[in-house]
Tab-separated table of C-alpha atoms and ligand atoms in Angstrom:
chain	number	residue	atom	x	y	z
I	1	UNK	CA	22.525	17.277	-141.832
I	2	UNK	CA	23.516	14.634	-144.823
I	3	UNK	CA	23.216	12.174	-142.106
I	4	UNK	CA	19.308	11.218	-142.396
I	5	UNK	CA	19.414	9.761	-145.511
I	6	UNK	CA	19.273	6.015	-145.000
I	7	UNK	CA	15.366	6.246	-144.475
I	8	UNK	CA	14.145	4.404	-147.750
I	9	UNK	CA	13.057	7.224	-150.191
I	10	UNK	CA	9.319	6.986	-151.560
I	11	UNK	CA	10.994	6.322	-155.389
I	12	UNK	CA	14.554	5.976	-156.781
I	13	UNK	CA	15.491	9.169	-158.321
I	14	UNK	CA	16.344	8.323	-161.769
I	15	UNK	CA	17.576	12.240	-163.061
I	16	UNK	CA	20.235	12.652	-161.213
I	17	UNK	CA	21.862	9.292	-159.418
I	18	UNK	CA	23.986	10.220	-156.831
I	19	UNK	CA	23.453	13.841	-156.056
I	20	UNK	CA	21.934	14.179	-152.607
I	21	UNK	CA	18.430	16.106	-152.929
I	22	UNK	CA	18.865	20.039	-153.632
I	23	UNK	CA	22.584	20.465	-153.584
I	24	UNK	CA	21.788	22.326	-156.988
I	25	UNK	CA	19.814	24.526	-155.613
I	26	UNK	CA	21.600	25.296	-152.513
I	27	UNK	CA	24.744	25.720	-154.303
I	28	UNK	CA	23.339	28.681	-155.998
I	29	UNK	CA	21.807	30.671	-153.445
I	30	UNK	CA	23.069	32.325	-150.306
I	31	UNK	CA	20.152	32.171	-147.893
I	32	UNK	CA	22.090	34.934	-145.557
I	33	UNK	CA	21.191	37.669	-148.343
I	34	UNK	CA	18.272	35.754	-149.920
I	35	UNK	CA	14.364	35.335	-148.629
I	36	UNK	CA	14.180	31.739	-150.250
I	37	UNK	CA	13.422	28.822	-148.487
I	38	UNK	CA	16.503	26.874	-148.110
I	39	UNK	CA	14.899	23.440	-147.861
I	40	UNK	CA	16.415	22.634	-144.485
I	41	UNK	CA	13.047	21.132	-143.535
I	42	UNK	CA	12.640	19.293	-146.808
I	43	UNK	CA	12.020	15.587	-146.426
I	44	UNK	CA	9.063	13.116	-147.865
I	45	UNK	CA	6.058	13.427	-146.043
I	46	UNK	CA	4.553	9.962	-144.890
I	47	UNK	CA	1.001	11.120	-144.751
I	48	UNK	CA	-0.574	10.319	-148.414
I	49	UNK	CA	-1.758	13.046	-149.651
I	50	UNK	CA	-2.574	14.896	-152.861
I	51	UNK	CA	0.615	16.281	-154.614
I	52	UNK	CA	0.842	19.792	-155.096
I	53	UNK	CA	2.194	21.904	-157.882
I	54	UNK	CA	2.659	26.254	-158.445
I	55	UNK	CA	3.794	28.294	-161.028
I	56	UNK	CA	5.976	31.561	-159.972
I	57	UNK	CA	5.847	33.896	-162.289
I	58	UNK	CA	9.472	35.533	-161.667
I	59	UNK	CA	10.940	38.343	-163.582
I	60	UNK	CA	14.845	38.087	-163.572
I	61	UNK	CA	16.674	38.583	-166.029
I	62	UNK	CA	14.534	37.890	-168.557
I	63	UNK	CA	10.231	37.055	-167.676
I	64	UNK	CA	9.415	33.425	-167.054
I	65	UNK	CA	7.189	31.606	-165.866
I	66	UNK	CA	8.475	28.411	-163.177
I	67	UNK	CA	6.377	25.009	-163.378
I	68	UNK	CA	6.839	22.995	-160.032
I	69	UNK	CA	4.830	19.778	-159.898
I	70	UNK	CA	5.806	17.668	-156.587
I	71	UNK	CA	7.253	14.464	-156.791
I	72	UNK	CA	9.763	12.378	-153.930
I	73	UNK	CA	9.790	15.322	-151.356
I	74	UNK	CA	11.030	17.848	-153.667
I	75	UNK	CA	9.285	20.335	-156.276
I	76	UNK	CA	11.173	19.298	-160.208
I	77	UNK	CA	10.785	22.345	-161.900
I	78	UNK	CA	10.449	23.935	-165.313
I	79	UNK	CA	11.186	27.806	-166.762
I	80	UNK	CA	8.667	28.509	-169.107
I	81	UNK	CA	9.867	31.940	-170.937
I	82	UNK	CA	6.205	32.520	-172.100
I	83	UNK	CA	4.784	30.820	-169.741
I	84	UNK	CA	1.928	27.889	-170.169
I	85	UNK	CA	-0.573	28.182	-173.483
I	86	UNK	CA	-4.028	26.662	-172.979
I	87	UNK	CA	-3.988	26.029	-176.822
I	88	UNK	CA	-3.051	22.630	-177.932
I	89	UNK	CA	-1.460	23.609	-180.929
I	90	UNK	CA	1.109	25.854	-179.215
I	91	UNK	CA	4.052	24.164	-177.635
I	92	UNK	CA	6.175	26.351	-174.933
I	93	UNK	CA	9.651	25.767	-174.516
I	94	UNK	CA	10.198	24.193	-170.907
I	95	UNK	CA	13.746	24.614	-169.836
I	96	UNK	CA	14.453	22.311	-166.369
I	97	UNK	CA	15.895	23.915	-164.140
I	98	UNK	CA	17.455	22.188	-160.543
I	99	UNK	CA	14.725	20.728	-157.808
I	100	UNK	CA	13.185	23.308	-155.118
I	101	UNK	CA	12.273	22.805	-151.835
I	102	UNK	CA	8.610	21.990	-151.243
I	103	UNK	CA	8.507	24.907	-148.828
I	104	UNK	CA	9.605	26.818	-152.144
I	105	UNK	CA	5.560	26.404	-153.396
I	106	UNK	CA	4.488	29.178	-150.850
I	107	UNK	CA	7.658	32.181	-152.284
I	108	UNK	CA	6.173	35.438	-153.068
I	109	UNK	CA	8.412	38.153	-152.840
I	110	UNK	CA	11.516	39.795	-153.893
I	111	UNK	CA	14.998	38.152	-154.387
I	112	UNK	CA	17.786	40.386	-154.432
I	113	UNK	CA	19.599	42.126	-157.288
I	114	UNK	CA	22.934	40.310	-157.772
I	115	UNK	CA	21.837	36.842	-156.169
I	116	UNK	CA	20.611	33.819	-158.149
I	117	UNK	CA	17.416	34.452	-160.048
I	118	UNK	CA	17.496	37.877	-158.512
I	119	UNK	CA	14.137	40.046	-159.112
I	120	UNK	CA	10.501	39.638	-158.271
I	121	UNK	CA	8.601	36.046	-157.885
I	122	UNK	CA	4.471	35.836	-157.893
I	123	UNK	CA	2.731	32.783	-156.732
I	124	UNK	CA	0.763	32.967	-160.487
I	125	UNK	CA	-1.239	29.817	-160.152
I	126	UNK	CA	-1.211	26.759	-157.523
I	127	UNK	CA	-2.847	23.604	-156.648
I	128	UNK	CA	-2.730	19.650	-156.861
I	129	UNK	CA	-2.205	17.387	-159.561
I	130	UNK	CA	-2.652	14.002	-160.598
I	131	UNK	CA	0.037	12.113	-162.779
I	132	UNK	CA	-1.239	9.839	-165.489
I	133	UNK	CA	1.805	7.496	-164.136
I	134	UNK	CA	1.610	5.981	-160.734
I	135	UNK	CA	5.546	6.260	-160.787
I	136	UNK	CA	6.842	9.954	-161.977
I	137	UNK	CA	9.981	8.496	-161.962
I	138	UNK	CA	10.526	6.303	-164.999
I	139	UNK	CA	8.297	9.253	-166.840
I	140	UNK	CA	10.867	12.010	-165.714
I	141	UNK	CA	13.521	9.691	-166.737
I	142	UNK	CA	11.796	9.047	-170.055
I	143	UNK	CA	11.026	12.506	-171.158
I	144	UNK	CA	7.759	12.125	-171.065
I	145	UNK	CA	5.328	13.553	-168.720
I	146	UNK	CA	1.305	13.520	-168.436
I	147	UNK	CA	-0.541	14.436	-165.429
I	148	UNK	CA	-3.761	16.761	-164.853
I	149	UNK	CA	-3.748	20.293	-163.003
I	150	UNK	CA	-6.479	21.321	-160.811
I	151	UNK	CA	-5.581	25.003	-159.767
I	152	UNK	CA	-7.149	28.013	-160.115
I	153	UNK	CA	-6.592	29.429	-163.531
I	154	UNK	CA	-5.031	25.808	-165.203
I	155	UNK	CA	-6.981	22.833	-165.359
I	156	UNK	CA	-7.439	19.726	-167.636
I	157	UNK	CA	-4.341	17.599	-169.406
I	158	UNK	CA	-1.005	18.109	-169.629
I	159	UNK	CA	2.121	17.178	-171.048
I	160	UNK	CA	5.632	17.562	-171.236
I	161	UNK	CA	8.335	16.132	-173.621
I	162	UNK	CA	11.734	16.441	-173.466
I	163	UNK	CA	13.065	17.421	-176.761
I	164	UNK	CA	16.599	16.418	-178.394
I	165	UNK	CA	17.704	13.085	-179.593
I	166	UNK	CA	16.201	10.226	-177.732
I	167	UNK	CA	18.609	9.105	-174.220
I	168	UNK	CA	20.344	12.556	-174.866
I	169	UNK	CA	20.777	12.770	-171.321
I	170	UNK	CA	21.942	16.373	-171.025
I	171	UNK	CA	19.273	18.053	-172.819
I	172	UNK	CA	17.583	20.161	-170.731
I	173	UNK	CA	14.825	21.497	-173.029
I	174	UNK	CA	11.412	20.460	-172.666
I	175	UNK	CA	7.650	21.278	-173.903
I	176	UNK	CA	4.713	22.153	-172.421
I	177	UNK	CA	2.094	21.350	-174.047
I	178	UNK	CA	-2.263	21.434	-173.477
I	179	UNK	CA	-4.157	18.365	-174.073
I	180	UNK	CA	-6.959	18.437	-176.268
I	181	UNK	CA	-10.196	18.317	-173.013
I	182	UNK	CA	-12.635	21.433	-171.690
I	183	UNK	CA	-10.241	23.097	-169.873
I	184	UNK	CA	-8.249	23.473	-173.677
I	185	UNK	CA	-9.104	26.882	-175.177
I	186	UNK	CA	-7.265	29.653	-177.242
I	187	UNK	CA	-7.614	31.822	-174.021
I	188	UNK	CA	-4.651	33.973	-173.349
I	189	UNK	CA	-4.575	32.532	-169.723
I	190	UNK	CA	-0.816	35.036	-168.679
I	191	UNK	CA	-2.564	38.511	-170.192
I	192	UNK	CA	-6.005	37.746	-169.333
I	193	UNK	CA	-4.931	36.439	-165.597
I	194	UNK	CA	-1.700	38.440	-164.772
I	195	UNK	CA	-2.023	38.595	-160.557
I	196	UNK	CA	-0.890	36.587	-158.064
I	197	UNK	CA	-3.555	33.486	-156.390
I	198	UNK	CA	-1.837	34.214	-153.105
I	199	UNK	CA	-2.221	37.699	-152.765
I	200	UNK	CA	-4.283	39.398	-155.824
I	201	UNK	CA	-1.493	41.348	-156.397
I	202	UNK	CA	0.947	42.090	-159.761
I	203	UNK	CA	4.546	41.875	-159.963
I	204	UNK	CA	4.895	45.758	-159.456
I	205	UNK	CA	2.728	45.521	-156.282
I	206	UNK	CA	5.096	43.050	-155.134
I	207	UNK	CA	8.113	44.820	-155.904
I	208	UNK	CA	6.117	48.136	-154.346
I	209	UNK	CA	5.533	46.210	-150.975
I	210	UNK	CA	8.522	44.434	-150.747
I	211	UNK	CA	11.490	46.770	-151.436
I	212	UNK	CA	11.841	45.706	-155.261
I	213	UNK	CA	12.605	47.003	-158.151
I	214	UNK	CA	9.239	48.218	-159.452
I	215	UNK	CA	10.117	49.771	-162.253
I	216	UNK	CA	11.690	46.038	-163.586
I	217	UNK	CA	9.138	44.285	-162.056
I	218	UNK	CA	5.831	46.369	-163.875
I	219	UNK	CA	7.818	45.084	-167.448
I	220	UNK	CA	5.954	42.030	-166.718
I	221	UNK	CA	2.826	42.755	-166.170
I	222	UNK	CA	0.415	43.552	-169.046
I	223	UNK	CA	0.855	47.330	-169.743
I	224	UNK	CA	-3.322	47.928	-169.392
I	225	UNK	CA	-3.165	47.179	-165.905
I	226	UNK	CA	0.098	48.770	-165.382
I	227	UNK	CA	-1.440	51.987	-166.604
I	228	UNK	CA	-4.381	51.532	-164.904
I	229	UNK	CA	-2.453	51.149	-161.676
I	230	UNK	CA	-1.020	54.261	-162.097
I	231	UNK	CA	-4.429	56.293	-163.348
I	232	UNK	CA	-6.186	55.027	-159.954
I	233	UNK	CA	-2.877	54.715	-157.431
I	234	UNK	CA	-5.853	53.096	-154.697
I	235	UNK	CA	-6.210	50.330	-156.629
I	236	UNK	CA	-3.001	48.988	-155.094
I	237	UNK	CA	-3.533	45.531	-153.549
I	238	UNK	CA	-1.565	45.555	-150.698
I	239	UNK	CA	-1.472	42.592	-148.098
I	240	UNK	CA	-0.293	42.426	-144.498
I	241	UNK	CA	3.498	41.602	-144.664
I	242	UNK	CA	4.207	38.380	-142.768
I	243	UNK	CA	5.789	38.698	-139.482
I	244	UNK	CA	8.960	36.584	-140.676
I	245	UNK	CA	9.445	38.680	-143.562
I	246	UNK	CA	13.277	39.814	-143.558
I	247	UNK	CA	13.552	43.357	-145.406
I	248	UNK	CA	16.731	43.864	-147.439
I	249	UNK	CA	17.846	47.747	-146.891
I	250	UNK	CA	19.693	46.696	-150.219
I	251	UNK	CA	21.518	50.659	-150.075
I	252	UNK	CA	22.212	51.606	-154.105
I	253	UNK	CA	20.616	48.814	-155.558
I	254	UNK	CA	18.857	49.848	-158.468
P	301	MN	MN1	12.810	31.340	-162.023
């Protein structure tokens, strides 16, 4: 499965020399208990096309909210604990986290309790982008990151700097920060659009259709449309599961 790798890749891959694409993120998940894509299909696509970036909005542990922006057949990726700010004076914290699958874009659903990153995942905003680089590459390498987001609830200029002392290799903390353009605004984008693009739905309606725990789950939604939810119970956005869905009859979990 290592074997197909001699096919010239689209751009060196600067971060991490040497490690074959998504061993990180393999190593950390065990796709016999876990929904996940595990990337087996991952691979650069020849066609050009416009790249494509998604933020999860995944409550695990602790609430966060995962930037993916495409680049060399894999999604880089970014935890944002309070997710992205449309005001240019506010900087979130950007921690990066290991490379997804591209197949990882389309995850909505439940991982579960006691695997990696175990909780409930909402596709929270998706689309393409355009990097201000032709070449992501030397920019990831650099630290320094500005591209433009055309989704459906972020638009406009972006950027993101790594933080620490310059060629600190290891530092894995970032910012996220808006660009002063139209799409900039003092908005709060996460309370004022808290449901998924995919589906409509909020993390407890995920958690409620997909075996999770809701209870954990409704802790990150705003609490007005959590009570809401539970005044008018018909409200419920519910979707039609997907025929490859795999339920876990996780017995005991919590
Ligand atoms: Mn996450």
């Amino acid at each position: 499965m290592a074997s197909h790798e001699p096919r010239a890749r689209r751009a060196a891959r600067p971060k991490r020399p040497g490690t074959p694409p998504l061993a990180e993120y393999r190593r950390k998940r065990d796709f016999a208990r876990t929904t996940e894509p595990s990337g087996a299909a991952a691979g650069t696509r020849k066609r050009p096309r416009p790249l494509s970036f998604v933020i999860q909005k995944h409550r695990a542990s602790h609430l966060h909210y995962d930037l993916r922006l495409e680049w060399d057949g894999v999604l880089l990726s970014w935890a944002v604990p309070k997710g992205p700010s449309l005001d240019p004076s506010v900087k979130r914290l950007a921690m990066a986290v290991e490379d997804h699958p591209l197949e990882y874009a389309d995850f909505e659903g439940v991982i579960p309790e006691g695997e990696y990153g175990g909780g409930t995942v909402m596709v929270w905003d998706r689309g393409t982008y355009t990097p201000e680089d032709a070449d992501m590459g030397p920019a990831v390498a650099k630290g320094a990151l500005k591209f433009s987001l055309h989704g459906e609830k972020l638009q406009g200029s972006w950027a993101l700097v790594r933080t620490g002392r310059r060629g600190a290799e290891t530092s894995r903390s970032w910012l996220l920060i808006k660009h002063r353009d139209a799409a900039a605004s003092t908005h709060d984008i996460v309370t004022e659009a808290p449901r998924s693009v995919k589906t409509g739905r909020l993390l407890a309606e995920i958690a409620i259709d997909e075996g999770g725990d809701v209870t954990k789950a409704a802790t990150g939604d705003p609490p007005d449309a959590i009570q809401s939810l539970l005044q008018d119970p018909t409200r419920l956005q519910r979707r039609r599961r997907r025929k490859r869905a795999v339920w876990h009859s996780n017995a005991g979990a919590s």
